[in-house]
């Protein structure tokens, strides 16, 4: 392992990045661990005596551990909202919940030397046995062709009798519908004038 005196790491927690050094404390966002519990932080970069690791598989070998020292709240932040000409004023305050961590260990694990493949002993050449001639294979006896049996005649398939077309029935005649006779326009009779009634003449008095 490398010396830890001058090592530092950039760690990430609570969506923020912090510089962590061994023996120093950092204030981070509130953690759920109890006081005195050990916490391992995710490293983003490591800087040592002769090595600087920022990415790659070597970053997984960086180990950063800390202890929860205490839980506290940050300074009070005052908030004031004002809208001119509206009569709107609002005041509020906020104190962020924080956790103080004491960094106890920052190390970079050494690489394991690659295991060398053991040399396998060479196999000694085995003496080649005298080549044996293959024994003559006996020819298979010729088979006589089997006598073919006369194929049985199949009865001729009967053709289906042609169907006669069915006699068509005469269509039933529908009774003719009588059309209503056209009405003749009524002739208007001339109005007869009544003779005017004559009034009797009045006699004049002499």
Coordinates of N, CA and C in Angstrom, one line a residue:
X1 N 0.8 -1.2 0.0 CA 0.0 0.0 0.0 C 0.9 1.3 0.0
X2 N 0.3 2.3 -0.5 CA 1.0 3.6 -0.5 C 0.9 4.3 0.8
X3 N 1.7 5.3 1.0 CA 1.7 6.1 2.2 C 0.5 7.0 2.2
X4 N -0.2 7.2 3.4 CA -1.4 7.9 3.5 C -1.2 9.4 3.9
X5 N 0.1 9.8 4.1 CA 0.4 11.1 4.7 C -0.1 12.2 3.7
X6 N 0.2 12.1 2.5 CA -0.1 13.1 1.5 C -1.3 12.7 0.6
X7 N -2.0 11.8 0.9 CA -3.1 11.3 0.1 C -4.4 12.1 0.4
X8 N -5.1 12.4 -0.7 CA -6.5 13.0 -0.5 C -7.3 12.5 -1.7
X9 N -8.6 12.6 -1.4 CA -9.6 12.1 -2.4 C -10.7 13.0 -2.5
X10 N -11.4 13.0 -3.7 CA -12.6 13.8 -3.9 C -13.7 12.8 -3.9
X11 N -14.6 13.0 -2.9 CA -15.7 12.1 -2.7 C -17.1 12.7 -3.0
X12 N -18.1 11.9 -3.2 CA -19.4 12.4 -3.6 C -20.4 11.9 -2.6
X13 N -21.2 12.7 -2.0 CA -22.3 12.3 -1.1 C -23.4 13.4 -1.1
X14 N -24.6 13.0 -1.1 CA -25.7 14.0 -1.1 C -25.8 14.9 -2.3
X15 N -25.2 14.4 -3.4 CA -25.3 15.2 -4.7 C -24.2 16.3 -4.7
X16 N -23.2 16.3 -3.8 CA -22.2 17.3 -3.7 C -20.8 16.6 -3.6
X17 N -19.8 17.3 -4.0 CA -18.4 16.8 -3.9 C -17.6 17.5 -2.8
X18 N -16.8 16.7 -2.2 CA -16.0 17.2 -1.0 C -14.6 16.7 -1.2
X19 N -13.6 17.5 -0.7 CA -12.2 17.0 -0.6 C -12.0 16.4 0.8
X20 N -11.6 15.1 0.8 CA -11.4 14.4 2.0 C -10.0 14.1 2.2
X21 N -9.5 14.4 3.4 CA -8.1 14.1 3.8 C -8.1 13.3 5.2
X22 N -7.2 12.4 5.4 CA -7.2 11.6 6.6 C -6.9 12.5 7.8
X23 N -7.8 12.3 8.8 CA -7.7 13.0 10.1 C -8.4 14.3 10.1
X24 N -9.1 14.7 9.0 CA -9.8 16.0 9.0 C -11.3 15.6 8.9
X25 N -12.1 16.7 9.2 CA -13.6 16.5 9.2 C -14.2 17.3 8.0
X26 N -15.3 16.8 7.6 CA -16.1 17.5 6.5 C -17.5 17.5 6.9
X27 N -18.2 18.6 6.5 CA -19.7 18.8 6.7 C -20.4 18.4 5.5
X28 N -21.3 17.4 5.6 CA -22.0 16.9 4.4 C -23.5 17.0 4.7
X29 N -24.3 16.7 3.7 CA -25.8 16.6 3.9 C -26.1 15.5 4.9
X30 N -27.2 15.7 5.6 CA -27.6 14.8 6.7 C -27.6 13.3 6.2
X31 N -27.0 12.5 7.0 CA -27.0 11.0 6.7 C -27.9 10.3 7.7
X32 N -28.4 9.2 7.3 CA -29.3 8.4 8.2 C -28.5 7.6 9.2
X33 N -27.2 7.5 9.2 CA -26.4 6.6 10.1 C -26.4 7.3 11.5
X34 N -26.3 6.5 12.5 CA -26.2 7.0 13.9 C -24.8 7.5 14.1
X35 N -24.6 8.3 15.2 CA -23.3 8.8 15.6 C -22.4 7.6 16.0
X36 N -21.2 7.7 15.6 CA -20.2 6.6 15.8 C -20.2 5.5 14.8
X37 N -21.1 5.6 13.8 CA -21.1 4.5 12.8 C -20.1 4.8 11.8
X38 N -19.6 3.7 11.2 CA -18.6 3.8 10.1 C -19.3 4.0 8.7
X39 N -18.8 4.8 7.9 CA -19.4 5.1 6.6 C -18.3 5.0 5.5
X40 N -18.6 4.4 4.4 CA -17.7 4.4 3.2 C -18.2 5.3 2.2
X41 N -17.4 6.2 1.7 CA -17.8 7.2 0.7 C -17.3 6.8 -0.7
X42 N -18.1 7.3 -1.7 CA -17.8 7.0 -3.1 C -16.7 7.9 -3.6
X43 N -15.5 7.4 -4.0 CA -14.5 8.3 -4.5 C -14.7 8.6 -6.0
X44 N -14.3 9.9 -6.3 CA -14.4 10.3 -7.7 C -12.9 10.5 -8.3
X45 N -12.0 10.8 -7.4 CA -10.6 11.0 -7.8 C -9.7 10.7 -6.6
X46 N -8.5 10.2 -6.9 CA -7.5 9.9 -5.8 C -6.2 10.5 -6.2
X47 N -5.5 11.2 -5.3 CA -4.2 11.7 -5.5 C -3.2 11.3 -4.4
X48 N -2.1 10.6 -4.8 CA -1.2 10.1 -3.9 C 0.2 10.6 -4.2
X49 N 1.3 9.9 -3.6 CA 2.6 10.4 -3.8 C 3.0 10.3 -5.3
X50 N 2.7 9.2 -5.9 CA 3.2 9.0 -7.3 C 2.0 8.6 -8.3
X51 N 0.8 8.5 -7.7 CA -0.3 8.1 -8.6 C -1.5 9.1 -8.5
X52 N -2.1 9.3 -9.6 CA -3.3 10.1 -9.6 C -4.3 9.3 -10.4
X53 N -5.4 8.9 -9.8 CA -6.4 8.1 -10.4 C -7.7 8.9 -10.5
X54 N -8.2 9.0 -11.7 CA -9.5 9.7 -11.9 C -10.6 8.9 -12.6
X55 N -10.2 7.8 -13.2 CA -11.2 7.0 -13.8 C -10.6 5.6 -14.1
X56 N -11.4 4.7 -14.6 CA -10.9 3.4 -14.9 C -11.1 2.4 -13.8
X57 N -10.6 1.2 -14.0 CA -10.8 0.1 -13.0 C -10.0 0.4 -11.7
X58 N -8.9 1.3 -11.8 CA -8.1 1.5 -10.6 C -8.9 2.4 -9.6
X59 N -9.9 3.1 -10.1 CA -10.7 3.9 -9.1 C -11.5 3.1 -8.2
X60 N -11.8 1.8 -8.6 CA -12.6 0.9 -7.7 C -11.7 0.4 -6.6
X61 N -10.4 0.6 -6.7 CA -9.5 0.1 -5.6 C -9.3 1.2 -4.6
X62 N -9.8 2.4 -4.8 CA -9.6 3.5 -3.8 C -10.6 3.2 -2.7
X63 N -10.2 3.3 -1.4 CA -11.0 3.1 -0.3 C -11.0 4.3 0.6
X64 N -12.2 4.9 0.8 CA -12.4 6.1 1.7 C -13.4 5.7 2.8
X65 N -12.9 5.8 4.0 CA -13.8 5.5 5.1 C -13.8 6.6 6.1
X66 N -15.0 6.8 6.8 CA -15.1 7.9 7.8 C -16.1 7.4 8.9
X67 N -16.1 8.2 10.0 CA -16.9 8.0 11.1 C -17.8 9.1 11.4
X68 N -19.1 8.9 11.7 CA -20.1 9.9 11.9 C -19.7 10.5 13.3
X69 N -19.3 11.8 13.3 CA -18.9 12.5 14.5 C -20.2 13.1 15.2
X70 N -21.0 13.8 14.5 CA -22.2 14.3 15.1 C -23.2 14.8 14.0
X71 N -24.4 15.0 14.5 CA -25.5 15.5 13.6 C -25.8 16.9 14.1
X72 N -25.9 17.9 13.2 CA -26.1 19.3 13.6 C -26.9 20.0 12.5
X73 N -27.2 21.2 12.8 CA -28.0 22.1 11.8 C -27.1 23.3 11.5
X74 N -27.2 23.7 10.2 CA -26.4 24.8 9.8 C -26.9 26.1 10.2
X75 N -26.3 27.2 9.8 CA -26.8 28.6 10.2 C -28.1 28.9 9.6
X76 N -28.8 29.8 10.3 CA -30.2 30.1 9.9 C -30.1 31.1 8.7
X77 N -30.9 30.8 7.7 CA -31.0 31.6 6.5 C -32.3 32.3 6.5
X78 N -32.3 33.6 6.4 CA -33.6 34.4 6.4 C -34.0 34.6 5.0
X79 N -35.3 34.5 4.8 CA -35.9 34.6 3.4 C -37.0 35.7 3.6
X80 N -36.9 36.7 2.7 CA -37.9 37.8 2.7 C -38.4 38.0 1.2
X81 N -39.8 37.9 1.1 CA -40.4 38.1 -0.3 C -41.2 39.3 -0.2
X82 N -41.1 40.1 -1.3 CA -41.8 41.4 -1.4 C -42.2 41.7 -2.8
X83 N -43.5 42.1 -3.0 CA -44.0 42.5 -4.3 C -44.4 43.9 -4.2
X84 N -43.7 44.8 -4.9 CA -44.0 46.2 -4.8 C -45.4 46.5 -5.4
X85 N -46.1 47.5 -4.7 CA -47.4 48.0 -5.1 C -48.5 46.9 -5.0
X86 N -48.2 45.8 -4.3 CA -49.2 44.8 -4.1 C -49.5 44.5 -2.7
X87 N -48.7 45.1 -1.8 CA -48.9 44.9 -0.4 C -48.6 43.5 0.1
X88 N -47.7 42.8 -0.6 CA -47.3 41.4 -0.3 C -45.9 41.4 0.3
X89 N -45.9 40.9 1.5 CA -44.6 40.7 2.2 C -44.6 39.4 3.0
X90 N -43.6 38.6 2.9 CA -43.5 37.3 3.5 C -42.1 37.0 4.0
X91 N -42.0 36.6 5.3 CA -40.7 36.2 5.8 C -40.7 34.8 6.2
X92 N -39.5 34.1 6.1 CA -39.4 32.7 6.4 C -37.9 32.5 6.8
X93 N -37.6 31.4 7.4 CA -36.2 31.0 7.7 C -36.0 29.5 7.5
X94 N -34.7 29.2 7.3 CA -34.3 27.8 7.0 C -33.0 27.5 7.7
X95 N -32.9 26.2 8.2 CA -31.6 25.7 8.8 C -31.4 24.3 8.2
X96 N -30.3 24.2 7.4 CA -30.1 22.9 6.8 C -29.5 21.9 7.8
X97 N -30.0 20.6 7.6 CA -29.6 19.5 8.5 C -28.3 19.0 7.9
X98 N -27.2 18.9 8.8 CA -25.9 18.5 8.3 C -25.4 17.4 9.2
X99 N -24.3 16.7 8.7 CA -23.6 15.7 9.4 C -22.1 15.9 9.3
X100 N -21.4 15.8 10.5 CA -20.0 16.0 10.5 C -19.3 14.6 10.4
X101 N -18.4 14.4 9.4 CA -17.7 13.2 9.2 C -16.3 13.4 9.5
X102 N -15.6 12.4 10.2 CA -14.2 12.4 10.4 C -13.6 11.3 9.6
X103 N -12.7 11.7 8.6 CA -12.1 10.8 7.7 C -11.1 10.0 8.4
X104 N -11.1 8.7 8.3 CA -10.2 7.8 9.1 C -9.2 7.1 8.1
X105 N -9.6 6.8 6.9 CA -8.8 6.0 6.0 C -9.0 6.4 4.6
X106 N -7.8 6.6 3.9 CA -7.8 6.9 2.4 C -6.7 6.0 1.9
X107 N -7.0 5.0 1.2 CA -5.9 4.1 0.7 C -6.2 3.7 -0.8
X108 N -5.1 3.3 -1.4 CA -5.2 2.7 -2.8 C -4.6 1.4 -2.7
X109 N -5.5 0.4 -2.9 CA -5.0 -1.0 -2.8 C -4.0 -1.3 -3.9
X110 N -2.9 -2.0 -3.6 CA -1.9 -2.3 -4.6 C -2.4 -3.3 -5.6
X111 N -1.9 -3.3 -6.8 CA -2.3 -4.2 -7.8 C -1.7 -5.6 -7.5
X112 N -2.4 -6.6 -7.8 CA -1.9 -7.9 -7.6 C -1.0 -8.3 -8.8
X113 N 0.2 -8.9 -8.6 CA 1.0 -9.3 -9.8 C 0.3 -10.3 -10.6
X114 N 0.4 -10.2 -11.9 CA -0.3 -11.2 -12.7 C 0.4 -12.6 -12.6
X115 N -0.4 -13.6 -12.4 CA 0.2 -14.9 -12.2 C 0.7 -15.4 -13.5
X116 N 2.0 -15.9 -13.4 CA 2.6 -16.4 -14.7 C 2.1 -17.8 -14.9
X117 N 1.9 -18.1 -16.2 CA 1.4 -19.4 -16.6 C 2.6 -20.4 -16.4
X118 N 2.3 -21.5 -15.7 CA 3.4 -22.5 -15.5 C 3.6 -23.2 -16.9
X119 N 5.0 -23.4 -17.1 CA 5.3 -24.1 -18.4 C 5.0 -25.5 -18.3
X120 N 4.2 -26.0 -19.2 CA 3.8 -27.4 -19.2 C 5.0 -28.2 -19.8
X121 N 5.3 -29.4 -19.2 CA 6.3 -30.3 -19.8 C 5.9 -30.8 -21.2
X122 N 6.8 -30.8 -22.1 CA 6.5 -31.2 -23.4 C 6.3 -32.7 -23.4
X123 N 5.3 -33.2 -24.1 CA 5.0 -34.6 -24.2 C 6.1 -35.3 -25.0
X124 N 6.6 -36.4 -24.5 CA 7.6 -37.1 -25.3 C 7.0 -37.8 -26.5
X125 N 7.7 -37.8 -27.6 CA 7.1 -38.4 -28.8 C 7.1 -39.9 -28.6
X126 N 6.0 -40.5 -28.8 CA 5.8 -42.0 -28.7 C 6.3 -42.7 -30.0
X127 N 6.9 -43.8 -29.8 CA 7.4 -44.6 -31.0 C 6.2 -45.0 -31.9
X128 N 6.4 -44.7 -33.2 CA 5.4 -45.0 -34.1 C 5.3 -46.5 -34.4
X129 N 4.2 -47.2 -34.1 CA 4.1 -48.6 -34.4 C 4.0 -48.9 -35.9
X130 N 4.5 -50.1 -36.2 CA 4.6 -50.5 -37.6 C 3.1 -50.5 -38.2
X131 N 3.1 -49.9 -39.3 CA 1.7 -49.8 -39.9 C 1.2 -51.1 -40.4
X132 N 0.1 -51.5 -39.9 CA -0.5 -52.8 -40.2 C -1.4 -52.6 -41.5
X133 N -1.3 -53.6 -42.3 CA -2.1 -53.6 -43.5 C -3.5 -54.0 -43.2
X134 N -4.4 -53.3 -43.7 CA -5.8 -53.6 -43.4 C -6.2 -55.0 -44.0
X135 N -6.9 -55.8 -43.3 CA -7.3 -57.1 -43.7 C -8.2 -57.0 -44.9
X136 N -8.1 -57.9 -45.9 CA -8.9 -57.8 -47.0 C -10.4 -58.1 -46.6
X137 N -11.2 -57.2 -47.0 CA -12.6 -57.3 -46.7 C -13.3 -58.3 -47.7
X138 N -14.1 -59.2 -47.1 CA -14.8 -60.1 -47.9 C -16.0 -59.4 -48.6
X139 N -16.1 -59.7 -49.9 CA -17.2 -59.0 -50.7 C -18.5 -59.6 -50.2
X140 N -19.5 -58.8 -50.1 CA -20.8 -59.2 -49.7 C -21.5 -60.0 -50.8
X141 N -22.2 -61.1 -50.5 CA -22.8 -62.0 -51.5 C -23.9 -61.2 -52.2
X142 N -23.9 -61.4 -53.6 CA -24.9 -60.7 -54.4 C -26.3 -61.2 -54.1
X143 N -27.1 -60.3 -53.9 CA -28.5 -60.6 -53.5 C -29.3 -60.7 -54.8
X144 N -30.2 -61.8 -54.8 CA -31.1 -62.0 -56.0 C -32.2 -61.0 -55.9
X145 N -32.6 -60.5 -57.0 CA -33.8 -59.6 -57.0 C -35.0 -60.3 -56.6
X146 N -35.8 -59.8 -55.7 CA -37.0 -60.4 -55.2 C -38.0 -60.4 -56.4
X147 N -38.7 -61.5 -56.5 CA -39.8 -61.6 -57.5 C -40.9 -60.6 -57.2
X148 N -41.2 -59.9 -58.3 CA -42.3 -58.9 -58.1 C -43.7 -59.6 -58.2
X149 N -44.5 -59.3 -57.2 CA -45.8 -59.8 -57.2 C -46.7 -59.0 -58.2
X150 N -47.6 -59.7 -58.9 CA -48.5 -58.9 -59.8 C -49.4 -58.0 -59.0
X151 N -49.4 -56.8 -59.4 CA -50.2 -55.8 -58.7 C -51.7 -56.1 -58.8
X152 N -52.4 -56.1 -57.7 CA -53.9 -56.4 -57.7 C -54.6 -55.2 -58.4
X153 N -55.5 -55.6 -59.3 CA -56.2 -54.5 -60.0 C -57.3 -53.9 -59.1
X154 N -57.3 -52.7 -59.1 CA -58.3 -52.0 -58.3 C -59.5 -51.8 -59.0
X155 N -60.7 -52.0 -58.4 CA -62.0 -51.9 -59.2 C -62.1 -50.4 -59.6
X156 N -62.6 -50.3 -60.8 CA -62.8 -48.9 -61.4 C -63.8 -48.2 -60.5
X157 N -63.4 -47.0 -60.3 CA -64.3 -46.1 -59.5 C -65.5 -45.7 -60.3
X158 N -66.6 -45.9 -59.7 CA -67.9 -45.5 -60.3 C -68.1 -44.0 -60.3
X159 N -68.5 -43.6 -61.5 CA -68.7 -42.2 -61.6 C -70.1 -41.9 -61.0
X160 N -70.2 -40.8 -60.3 CA -71.5 -40.4 -59.8 C -72.5 -40.1 -60.8
X161 N -73.7 -40.6 -60.7 CA -74.8 -40.4 -61.7 C -75.0 -38.9 -61.8
X162 N -75.2 -38.4 -63.0 CA -75.4 -37.0 -63.3 C -76.8 -36.7 -62.7
X163 N -76.9 -35.6 -62.0 CA -78.2 -35.2 -61.4 C -79.0 -34.4 -62.4
X164 N -80.3 -34.8 -62.5 CA -81.1 -34.1 -63.4 C -81.5 -32.8 -62.8
X165 N -81.6 -31.8 -63.7 CA -82.0 -30.5 -63.1 C -83.5 -30.5 -62.6
X166 N -83.7 -30.0 -61.4 CA -85.0 -30.0 -60.8 C -86.0 -29.2 -61.7
X167 N -87.2 -29.7 -61.8 CA -88.2 -29.0 -62.6 C -88.6 -27.7 -61.9
X168 N -88.6 -26.7 -62.7 CA -88.9 -25.4 -62.1 C -90.4 -25.2 -61.9
X169 N -90.9 -24.7 -60.8 CA -92.3 -24.5 -60.6 C -92.7 -23.2 -61.2
X170 N -93.9 -23.1 -61.8 CA -94.3 -21.8 -62.4 C -94.5 -20.8 -61.3
X171 N -93.9 -19.6 -61.6 CA -94.0 -18.6 -60.6 C -95.5 -18.2 -60.4
X172 N -95.9 -18.0 -59.1 CA -97.3 -17.6 -58.8 C -97.5 -16.2 -59.3
X173 N -98.6 -16.0 -60.0 CA -98.9 -14.6 -60.5 C -99.5 -13.8 -59.4
X174 N -99.0 -12.6 -59.3 CA -99.5 -11.7 -58.3 C -100.8 -11.0 -58.8
X175 N -101.8 -10.8 -58.0 CA -103.0 -10.1 -58.6 C -102.7 -8.7 -58.9
X176 N -103.2 -8.3 -60.0 CA -102.9 -6.9 -60.5 C -103.6 -5.9 -59.6
X177 N -102.9 -5.0 -59.2 CA -103.4 -3.9 -58.3 C -104.2 -2.9 -59.2
X178 N -105.5 -2.7 -58.7 CA -106.3 -1.7 -59.5 C -105.9 -0.3 -59.1
X179 N -105.7 0.5 -60.1 CA -105.4 1.9 -59.9 C -106.6 2.7 -59.6
X180 N -106.7 3.6 -58.7 CA -107.9 4.4 -58.4 C -108.2 5.3 -59.6
X181 N -109.5 5.3 -60.0 CA -110.0 6.2 -61.1 C -109.7 7.6 -60.9
X182 N -109.3 8.3 -61.9 CA -109.0 9.7 -61.8 C -110.3 10.5 -61.6
X183 N -110.3 11.3 -60.6 CA -111.5 12.1 -60.3 C -111.5 13.3 -61.3
X184 N -112.8 13.5 -61.8 CA -113.0 14.7 -62.7 C -113.3 15.9 -61.9
X185 N -112.8 17.0 -62.3 CA -113.0 18.2 -61.6 C -114.5 18.6 -61.6
X186 N -115.1 18.9 -60.5 CA -116.5 19.3 -60.4 C -116.8 20.6 -61.1
X187 N -117.8 20.6 -61.9 CA -118.2 21.8 -62.7 C -119.0 22.7 -61.8
X188 N -118.7 23.9 -61.7 CA -119.4 24.9 -60.9 C -120.6 25.4 -61.7
X189 N -121.8 25.3 -61.0 CA -123.0 25.8 -61.6 C -123.1 27.3 -61.4
X190 N -123.6 28.0 -62.5 CA -123.7 29.5 -62.3 C -124.7 29.8 -61.3
X191 N -124.3 30.8 -60.5 CA -125.3 31.2 -59.4 C -126.5 31.9 -60.0
X192 N -127.7 31.5 -59.6 CA -128.9 32.2 -60.1 C -129.2 33.4 -59.3
X193 N -129.4 34.5 -60.0 CA -129.7 35.8 -59.4 C -131.2 35.9 -59.0
X194 N -131.4 36.2 -57.8 CA -132.7 36.4 -57.3 C -133.2 37.8 -57.7
X195 N -134.6 37.9 -58.2 CA -135.1 39.2 -58.6 C -135.2 40.1 -57.3
X196 N -134.9 41.4 -57.6 CA -134.9 42.3 -56.5 C -136.4 42.6 -56.0
X197 N -136.6 42.6 -54.8 CA -138.0 42.9 -54.3 C -138.2 44.3 -54.4
X198 N -139.4 44.6 -55.0 CA -139.8 46.0 -55.2 C -140.6 46.5 -54.0
X199 N -140.2 47.6 -53.5 CA -140.9 48.2 -52.4 C -142.1 49.0 -52.9
X200 N -143.3 48.9 -52.3 CA -144.5 49.7 -52.7 C -144.2 51.2 -52.6
X201 N -144.7 51.9 -53.6 CA -144.4 53.4 -53.6 C -145.3 54.0 -52.5
X202 N -144.7 54.9 -51.9 CA -145.5 55.6 -50.8 C -146.3 56.7 -51.4
X203 N -147.5 56.8 -51.0 CA -148.4 57.8 -51.6 C -148.2 59.1 -50.8
X204 N -148.1 60.2 -51.7 CA -147.9 61.5 -51.1 C -149.3 62.1 -50.6
X205 N -149.3 62.7 -49.5 CA -150.5 63.3 -49.0 C -150.7 64.7 -49.7
X206 N -152.0 64.9 -50.1 CA -152.4 66.2 -50.8 C -152.7 67.2 -49.7

